[in-house]
């Protein structure tokens, strides 16, 4: 026998349960047979049926108990086989007791087969599960180059492409034209689309289908950017880039030739128009992607791209002297935050503000002017407004206005 897994009963427990279940089933069958012997002619047929049913269940329970004893001495048989025999023996014993109508005591044997895990076994099983998940994740990352979130995103994009690409009414030529535009070398000059041999040279090059390029441009998949000498560079729009990615994901949705693509577009727009000319005109136009498709498509990011982006961001933060990932940002305390409100030693002289009136020795009031930053100026204006409001309230109540020398002295210490 192999070793018992965590949570499974021991082989000795399985043998004991199977044997006890068979004994209970045989006892129920004997009870049914005794009932037939004591019965009267009126209910003999019913009792004989109960006896035969109990006898069948008892026979099956004994068969599973005997099989468990045979498999217990087999070194190649796993312990799960004994557990299977014991459970089936218990089930047949329960059915035998139910058929006879006696107390179902065999059901209590099932608890012996459901051994509870110890805390150590729980920890080992959880560790094993995590190891298996980590191994599976590592294998999938090596195969796809993406983490689980981006793999799910790629699967959703595949499903989206299967429904969108056939409805575009494209051929492989439309995809090639968009791929040429993606390189940044597709340009339009004198009514003809060409792919330049190199960037910046808008003359010569390989010819590209004029009709397909014009159809993609009219539908909004390609945009034109004017350059020198009357040429226009053709680049994919965001909608064109999404359509190109979907077409790459599901190339089987492309049509074989322009005729098949036109017929597919005609079948989609035929119900929208009544006149034949309108139907043909609509079928000649390429359908654009709707906004829901644009929102649903999200390009997955590979692990290599994530690492490159993280390196660029770390270098940028380091150059700018900003936040560095992994370093705890210090928190300002009360005194430190109050110290930042003081004026620098050399404040700009172009801005002045009027401070609260200070009382002179002769009882007159005169304003004080000082250069300050916008932070202190805003705080001063708010304090002056509150002080004026309180003085106005006290004056309306019949109380004489009172000036606070402490407040003015505090401002003087902070500013000068």
PDB file of N, CA, C and O in Angstrom, residues 83-137:
ATOM      1  N   UNK A  83     -10.512   3.314   0.640  1.00  0.00           N
ATOM      2  CA  UNK A  83     -11.512   4.328   0.985  1.00  0.00           C
ATOM      3  C   UNK A  83     -12.744   4.201   0.087  1.00  0.00           C
ATOM      4  O   UNK A  83     -13.884   4.337   0.552  1.00  0.00           O
ATOM      5  N   UNK A  84     -12.514   3.920  -1.183  1.00  0.00           N
ATOM      6  CA  UNK A  84     -13.639   3.736  -2.111  1.00  0.00           C
ATOM      7  C   UNK A  84     -14.485   2.526  -1.706  1.00  0.00           C
ATOM      8  O   UNK A  84     -15.735   2.597  -1.705  1.00  0.00           O
ATOM      9  N   UNK A  85     -13.846   1.431  -1.371  1.00  0.00           N
ATOM     10  CA  UNK A  85     -14.597   0.237  -0.962  1.00  0.00           C
ATOM     11  C   UNK A  85     -15.386   0.486   0.319  1.00  0.00           C
ATOM     12  O   UNK A  85     -16.546   0.066   0.442  1.00  0.00           O
ATOM     13  N   UNK A  86     -14.763   1.137   1.287  1.00  0.00           N
ATOM     14  CA  UNK A  86     -15.444   1.385   2.548  1.00  0.00           C
ATOM     15  C   UNK A  86     -16.662   2.285   2.359  1.00  0.00           C
ATOM     16  O   UNK A  86     -17.734   2.044   2.937  1.00  0.00           O
ATOM     17  N   UNK A  87     -16.536   3.305   1.544  1.00  0.00           N
ATOM     18  CA  UNK A  87     -17.665   4.209   1.316  1.00  0.00           C
ATOM     19  C   UNK A  87     -18.823   3.497   0.613  1.00  0.00           C
ATOM     20  O   UNK A  87     -19.999   3.708   0.940  1.00  0.00           O
ATOM     21  N   UNK A  88     -18.506   2.667  -0.362  1.00  0.00           N
ATOM     22  CA  UNK A  88     -19.575   1.933  -1.047  1.00  0.00           C
ATOM     23  C   UNK A  88     -20.233   0.917  -0.126  1.00  0.00           C
ATOM     24  O   UNK A  88     -21.465   0.709  -0.195  1.00  0.00           O
ATOM     25  N   UNK A  89     -19.454   0.284   0.740  1.00  0.00           N
ATOM     26  CA  UNK A  89     -20.038  -0.662   1.682  1.00  0.00           C
ATOM     27  C   UNK A  89     -20.989   0.052   2.631  1.00  0.00           C
ATOM     28  O   UNK A  89     -22.091  -0.448   2.944  1.00  0.00           O
ATOM     29  N   UNK A  90     -20.629   1.242   3.085  1.00  0.00           N
ATOM     30  CA  UNK A  90     -21.502   2.011   3.966  1.00  0.00           C
ATOM     31  C   UNK A  90     -22.778   2.410   3.232  1.00  0.00           C
ATOM     32  O   UNK A  90     -23.895   2.347   3.797  1.00  0.00           O
ATOM     33  N   UNK A  91     -22.657   2.830   1.982  1.00  0.00           N
ATOM     34  CA  UNK A  91     -23.852   3.228   1.218  1.00  0.00           C
ATOM     35  C   UNK A  91     -24.832   2.065   1.068  1.00  0.00           C
ATOM     36  O   UNK A  91     -26.054   2.248   1.233  1.00  0.00           O
ATOM     37  N   UNK A  92     -24.338   0.896   0.767  1.00  0.00           N
ATOM     38  CA  UNK A  92     -25.231  -0.259   0.613  1.00  0.00           C
ATOM     39  C   UNK A  92     -25.834  -0.668   1.950  1.00  0.00           C
ATOM     40  O   UNK A  92     -26.998  -1.114   2.002  1.00  0.00           O
ATOM     41  N   UNK A  93     -25.086  -0.539   3.038  1.00  0.00           N
ATOM     42  CA  UNK A  93     -25.638  -0.864   4.349  1.00  0.00           C
ATOM     43  C   UNK A  93     -26.759   0.093   4.713  1.00  0.00           C
ATOM     44  O   UNK A  93     -27.795  -0.311   5.281  1.00  0.00           O
ATOM     45  N   UNK A  94     -26.588   1.382   4.378  1.00  0.00           N
ATOM     46  CA  UNK A  94     -27.646   2.360   4.640  1.00  0.00           C
ATOM     47  C   UNK A  94     -28.896   2.029   3.826  1.00  0.00           C
ATOM     48  O   UNK A  94     -30.034   2.100   4.343  1.00  0.00           O
ATOM     49  N   UNK A  95     -28.729   1.652   2.572  1.00  0.00           N
ATOM     50  CA  UNK A  95     -29.876   1.304   1.741  1.00  0.00           C
ATOM     51  C   UNK A  95     -30.582   0.050   2.258  1.00  0.00           C
ATOM     52  O   UNK A  95     -31.821  -0.055   2.196  1.00  0.00           O
ATOM     53  N   UNK A  96     -29.817  -0.902   2.779  1.00  0.00           N
ATOM     54  CA  UNK A  96     -30.431  -2.113   3.322  1.00  0.00           C
ATOM     55  C   UNK A  96     -31.269  -1.790   4.549  1.00  0.00           C
ATOM     56  O   UNK A  96     -32.402  -2.293   4.707  1.00  0.00           O
ATOM     57  N   UNK A  97     -30.775  -0.970   5.434  1.00  0.00           N
ATOM     58  CA  UNK A  97     -31.543  -0.604   6.620  1.00  0.00           C
ATOM     59  C   UNK A  97     -32.772   0.226   6.268  1.00  0.00           C
ATOM     60  O   UNK A  97     -33.820   0.102   6.900  1.00  0.00           O
ATOM     61  N   UNK A  98     -32.644   1.099   5.280  1.00  0.00           N
ATOM     62  CA  UNK A  98     -33.807   1.877   4.843  1.00  0.00           C
ATOM     63  C   UNK A  98     -34.875   0.975   4.237  1.00  0.00           C
ATOM     64  O   UNK A  98     -36.083   1.205   4.426  1.00  0.00           O
ATOM     65  N   UNK A  99     -34.461  -0.029   3.492  1.00  0.00           N
ATOM     66  CA  UNK A  99     -35.434  -0.935   2.870  1.00  0.00           C
ATOM     67  C   UNK A  99     -36.188  -1.738   3.926  1.00  0.00           C
ATOM     68  O   UNK A  99     -37.403  -1.966   3.788  1.00  0.00           O
ATOM     69  N   UNK A 100     -35.490  -2.131   4.962  1.00  0.00           N
ATOM     70  CA  UNK A 100     -36.142  -2.926   6.008  1.00  0.00           C
ATOM     71  C   UNK A 100     -36.983  -2.041   6.922  1.00  0.00           C
ATOM     72  O   UNK A 100     -37.999  -2.481   7.476  1.00  0.00           O
ATOM     73  N   UNK A 101     -36.561  -0.797   7.119  1.00  0.00           N
ATOM     74  CA  UNK A 101     -37.307   0.100   7.990  1.00  0.00           C
ATOM     75  C   UNK A 101     -36.778   0.128   9.401  1.00  0.00           C
ATOM     76  O   UNK A 101     -37.491   0.581  10.308  1.00  0.00           O
ATOM     77  N   UNK A 102     -35.565  -0.319   9.632  1.00  0.00           N
ATOM     78  CA  UNK A 102     -34.971  -0.270  10.964  1.00  0.00           C
ATOM     79  C   UNK A 102     -34.186   1.030  11.108  1.00  0.00           C
ATOM     80  O   UNK A 102     -34.060   1.835  10.171  1.00  0.00           O
ATOM     81  N   UNK A 103     -33.636   1.254  12.283  1.00  0.00           N
ATOM     82  CA  UNK A 103     -32.854   2.452  12.523  1.00  0.00           C
ATOM     83  C   UNK A 103     -31.593   2.440  11.656  1.00  0.00           C
ATOM     84  O   UNK A 103     -30.871   1.432  11.584  1.00  0.00           O
ATOM     85  N   UNK A 104     -31.324   3.563  11.000  1.00  0.00           N
ATOM     86  CA  UNK A 104     -30.180   3.658  10.075  1.00  0.00           C
ATOM     87  C   UNK A 104     -28.937   4.000  10.892  1.00  0.00           C
ATOM     88  O   UNK A 104     -28.546   5.164  11.030  1.00  0.00           O
ATOM     89  N   UNK A 105     -28.312   2.965  11.438  1.00  0.00           N
ATOM     90  CA  UNK A 105     -27.092   3.171  12.227  1.00  0.00           C
ATOM     91  C   UNK A 105     -25.828   3.162  11.364  1.00  0.00           C
ATOM     92  O   UNK A 105     -24.769   3.586  11.811  1.00  0.00           O
ATOM     93  N   UNK A 106     -25.935   2.690  10.123  1.00  0.00           N
ATOM     94  CA  UNK A 106     -24.749   2.617   9.268  1.00  0.00           C
ATOM     95  C   UNK A 106     -24.269   3.998   8.828  1.00  0.00           C
ATOM     96  O   UNK A 106     -23.100   4.172   8.464  1.00  0.00           O
ATOM     97  N   UNK A 107     -25.162   4.994   8.847  1.00  0.00           N
ATOM     98  CA  UNK A 107     -24.755   6.339   8.423  1.00  0.00           C
ATOM     99  C   UNK A 107     -23.700   6.935   9.338  1.00  0.00           C
ATOM    100  O   UNK A 107     -22.913   7.793   8.927  1.00  0.00           O
ATOM    101  N   UNK A 108     -23.665   6.491  10.598  1.00  0.00           N
ATOM    102  CA  UNK A 108     -22.680   7.017  11.540  1.00  0.00           C
ATOM    103  C   UNK A 108     -21.263   6.581  11.174  1.00  0.00           C
ATOM    104  O   UNK A 108     -20.288   7.190  11.629  1.00  0.00           O
ATOM    105  N   UNK A 109     -21.125   5.510  10.348  1.00  0.00           N
ATOM    106  CA  UNK A 109     -19.796   5.048   9.969  1.00  0.00           C
ATOM    107  C   UNK A 109     -19.097   6.011   9.003  1.00  0.00           C
ATOM    108  O   UNK A 109     -17.874   5.943   8.841  1.00  0.00           O
ATOM    109  N   UNK A 110     -19.849   6.882   8.350  1.00  0.00           N
ATOM    110  CA  UNK A 110     -19.241   7.803   7.396  1.00  0.00           C
ATOM    111  C   UNK A 110     -18.330   8.825   8.072  1.00  0.00           C
ATOM    112  O   UNK A 110     -17.364   9.302   7.469  1.00  0.00           O
ATOM    113  N   UNK A 111     -18.635   9.158   9.304  1.00  0.00           N
ATOM    114  CA  UNK A 111     -17.787  10.129  10.009  1.00  0.00           C
ATOM    115  C   UNK A 111     -16.383   9.583  10.231  1.00  0.00           C
ATOM    116  O   UNK A 111     -15.414  10.356  10.284  1.00  0.00           O
ATOM    117  N   UNK A 112     -16.243   8.264  10.358  1.00  0.00           N
ATOM    118  CA  UNK A 112     -14.912   7.685  10.543  1.00  0.00           C
ATOM    119  C   UNK A 112     -14.064   7.797   9.284  1.00  0.00           C
ATOM    120  O   UNK A 112     -12.831   7.785   9.352  1.00  0.00           O
ATOM    121  N   UNK A 113     -14.728   7.885   8.131  1.00  0.00           N
ATOM    122  CA  UNK A 113     -13.993   8.010   6.871  1.00  0.00           C
ATOM    123  C   UNK A 113     -13.652   9.458   6.540  1.00  0.00           C
ATOM    124  O   UNK A 113     -12.961   9.706   5.547  1.00  0.00           O
ATOM    125  N   UNK A 114     -14.141  10.390   7.318  1.00  0.00           N
ATOM    126  CA  UNK A 114     -13.881  11.810   7.062  1.00  0.00           C
ATOM    127  C   UNK A 114     -13.007  12.355   8.195  1.00  0.00           C
ATOM    128  O   UNK A 114     -13.453  13.081   9.069  1.00  0.00           O
ATOM    129  N   UNK A 115     -11.770  11.965   8.173  1.00  0.00           N
ATOM    130  CA  UNK A 115     -10.841  12.398   9.207  1.00  0.00           C
ATOM    131  C   UNK A 115     -10.494  13.872   9.009  1.00  0.00           C
ATOM    132  O   UNK A 115     -10.201  14.312   7.893  1.00  0.00           O
ATOM    133  N   UNK A 116     -10.534  14.637  10.090  1.00  0.00           N
ATOM    134  CA  UNK A 116     -10.203  16.056  10.019  1.00  0.00           C
ATOM    135  C   UNK A 116      -8.688  16.240   9.942  1.00  0.00           C
ATOM    136  O   UNK A 116      -7.927  15.479  10.529  1.00  0.00           O
ATOM    137  N   UNK A 117      -8.292  17.257   9.204  1.00  0.00           N
ATOM    138  CA  UNK A 117      -6.873  17.554   9.053  1.00  0.00           C
ATOM    139  C   UNK A 117      -6.337  18.244  10.305  1.00  0.00           C
ATOM    140  O   UNK A 117      -7.010  19.085  10.895  1.00  0.00           O
ATOM    141  N   UNK A 118      -5.132  17.892  10.645  1.00  0.00           N
ATOM    142  CA  UNK A 118      -4.450  18.580  11.733  1.00  0.00           C
ATOM    143  C   UNK A 118      -3.919  19.928  11.229  1.00  0.00           C
ATOM    144  O   UNK A 118      -3.821  20.141  10.014  1.00  0.00           O
ATOM    145  N   UNK A 119      -3.586  20.875  12.119  1.00  0.00           N
ATOM    146  CA  UNK A 119      -3.013  22.153  11.654  1.00  0.00           C
ATOM    147  C   UNK A 119      -1.766  21.977  10.807  1.00  0.00           C
ATOM    148  O   UNK A 119      -1.557  22.710   9.832  1.00  0.00           O
ATOM    149  N   UNK A 120      -0.929  21.011  11.126  1.00  0.00           N
ATOM    150  CA  UNK A 120       0.268  20.780  10.326  1.00  0.00           C
ATOM    151  C   UNK A 120      -0.104  20.287   8.932  1.00  0.00           C
ATOM    152  O   UNK A 120       0.494  20.700   7.931  1.00  0.00           O
ATOM    153  N   UNK A 121      -1.106  19.390   8.861  1.00  0.00           N
ATOM    154  CA  UNK A 121      -1.541  18.905   7.552  1.00  0.00           C
ATOM    155  C   UNK A 121      -2.182  20.017   6.733  1.00  0.00           C
ATOM    156  O   UNK A 121      -2.001  20.077   5.512  1.00  0.00           O
ATOM    157  N   UNK A 122      -2.933  20.904   7.386  1.00  0.00           N
ATOM    158  CA  UNK A 122      -3.489  22.063   6.678  1.00  0.00           C
ATOM    159  C   UNK A 122      -2.368  22.918   6.099  1.00  0.00           C
ATOM    160  O   UNK A 122      -2.435  23.363   4.946  1.00  0.00           O
ATOM    161  N   UNK A 123      -1.335  23.172   6.881  1.00  0.00           N
ATOM    162  CA  UNK A 123      -0.226  24.000   6.414  1.00  0.00           C
ATOM    163  C   UNK A 123       0.512  23.327   5.262  1.00  0.00           C
ATOM    164  O   UNK A 123       0.886  23.980   4.279  1.00  0.00           O
ATOM    165  N   UNK A 124       0.723  22.016   5.377  1.00  0.00           N
ATOM    166  CA  UNK A 124       1.407  21.306   4.298  1.00  0.00           C
ATOM    167  C   UNK A 124       0.591  21.309   3.020  1.00  0.00           C
ATOM    168  O   UNK A 124       1.142  21.498   1.917  1.00  0.00           O
ATOM    169  N   UNK A 125      -0.721  21.095   3.159  1.00  0.00           N
ATOM    170  CA  UNK A 125      -1.568  21.121   1.954  1.00  0.00           C
ATOM    171  C   UNK A 125      -1.593  22.511   1.322  1.00  0.00           C
ATOM    172  O   UNK A 125      -1.559  22.638   0.082  1.00  0.00           O
ATOM    173  N   UNK A 126      -1.640  23.567   2.125  1.00  0.00           N
ATOM    174  CA  UNK A 126      -1.628  24.925   1.583  1.00  0.00           C
ATOM    175  C   UNK A 126      -0.295  25.236   0.908  1.00  0.00           C
ATOM    176  O   UNK A 126      -0.261  25.868  -0.151  1.00  0.00           O
ATOM    177  N   UNK A 127       0.794  24.791   1.526  1.00  0.00           N
ATOM    178  CA  UNK A 127       2.110  25.001   0.912  1.00  0.00           C
ATOM    179  C   UNK A 127       2.217  24.258  -0.415  1.00  0.00           C
ATOM    180  O   UNK A 127       2.763  24.794  -1.393  1.00  0.00           O
ATOM    181  N   UNK A 128       1.695  23.065  -0.450  1.00  0.00           N
ATOM    182  CA  UNK A 128       1.720  22.301  -1.696  1.00  0.00           C
ATOM    183  C   UNK A 128       0.896  22.987  -2.777  1.00  0.00           C
ATOM    184  O   UNK A 128       1.300  23.049  -3.944  1.00  0.00           O
ATOM    185  N   UNK A 129      -0.253  23.499  -2.390  1.00  0.00           N
ATOM    186  CA  UNK A 129      -1.102  24.192  -3.372  1.00  0.00           C
ATOM    187  C   UNK A 129      -0.402  25.434  -3.921  1.00  0.00           C
ATOM    188  O   UNK A 129      -0.438  25.711  -5.126  1.00  0.00           O
ATOM    189  N   UNK A 130       0.247  26.187  -3.049  1.00  0.00           N
ATOM    190  CA  UNK A 130       0.951  27.388  -3.498  1.00  0.00           C
ATOM    191  C   UNK A 130       2.138  27.044  -4.384  1.00  0.00           C
ATOM    192  O   UNK A 130       2.423  27.753  -5.356  1.00  0.00           O
ATOM    193  N   UNK A 131       2.840  25.969  -4.072  1.00  0.00           N
ATOM    194  CA  UNK A 131       3.950  25.560  -4.926  1.00  0.00           C
ATOM    195  C   UNK A 131       3.461  25.168  -6.313  1.00  0.00           C
ATOM    196  O   UNK A 131       4.074  25.526  -7.320  1.00  0.00           O
ATOM    197  N   UNK A 132       2.364  24.446  -6.358  1.00  0.00           N
ATOM    198  CA  UNK A 132       1.819  24.059  -7.660  1.00  0.00           C
ATOM    199  C   UNK A 132       1.365  25.280  -8.456  1.00  0.00           C
ATOM    200  O   UNK A 132       1.582  25.356  -9.673  1.00  0.00           O
ATOM    201  N   UNK A 133       0.720  26.237  -7.791  1.00  0.00           N
ATOM    202  CA  UNK A 133       0.303  27.444  -8.494  1.00  0.00           C
ATOM    203  C   UNK A 133       1.503  28.237  -8.994  1.00  0.00           C
ATOM    204  O   UNK A 133       1.480  28.779 -10.108  1.00  0.00           O
ATOM    205  N   UNK A 134       2.558  28.311  -8.178  1.00  0.00           N
ATOM    206  CA  UNK A 134       3.757  29.053  -8.597  1.00  0.00           C
ATOM    207  C   UNK A 134       4.426  28.365  -9.787  1.00  0.00           C
ATOM    208  O   UNK A 134       4.881  29.034 -10.726  1.00  0.00           O
ATOM    209  N   UNK A 135       4.481  27.044  -9.770  1.00  0.00           N
ATOM    210  CA  UNK A 135       5.076  26.327 -10.893  1.00  0.00           C
ATOM    211  C   UNK A 135       4.255  26.505 -12.166  1.00  0.00           C
ATOM    212  O   UNK A 135       4.806  26.704 -13.256  1.00  0.00           O
ATOM    213  N   UNK A 136       2.938  26.453 -12.033  1.00  0.00           N
ATOM    214  CA  UNK A 136       2.092  26.653 -13.201  1.00  0.00           C
ATOM    215  C   UNK A 136       2.211  28.075 -13.744  1.00  0.00           C
ATOM    216  O   UNK A 136       2.276  28.291 -14.955  1.00  0.00           O
ATOM    217  N   UNK A 137       2.267  29.060 -12.831  1.00  0.00           N
ATOM    218  CA  UNK A 137       2.420  30.450 -13.269  1.00  0.00           C
ATOM    219  C   UNK A 137       3.760  30.662 -13.971  1.00  0.00           C
ATOM    220  O   UNK A 137       3.838  31.370 -14.989  1.00  0.00           O
TER     221      UNK A 137
END
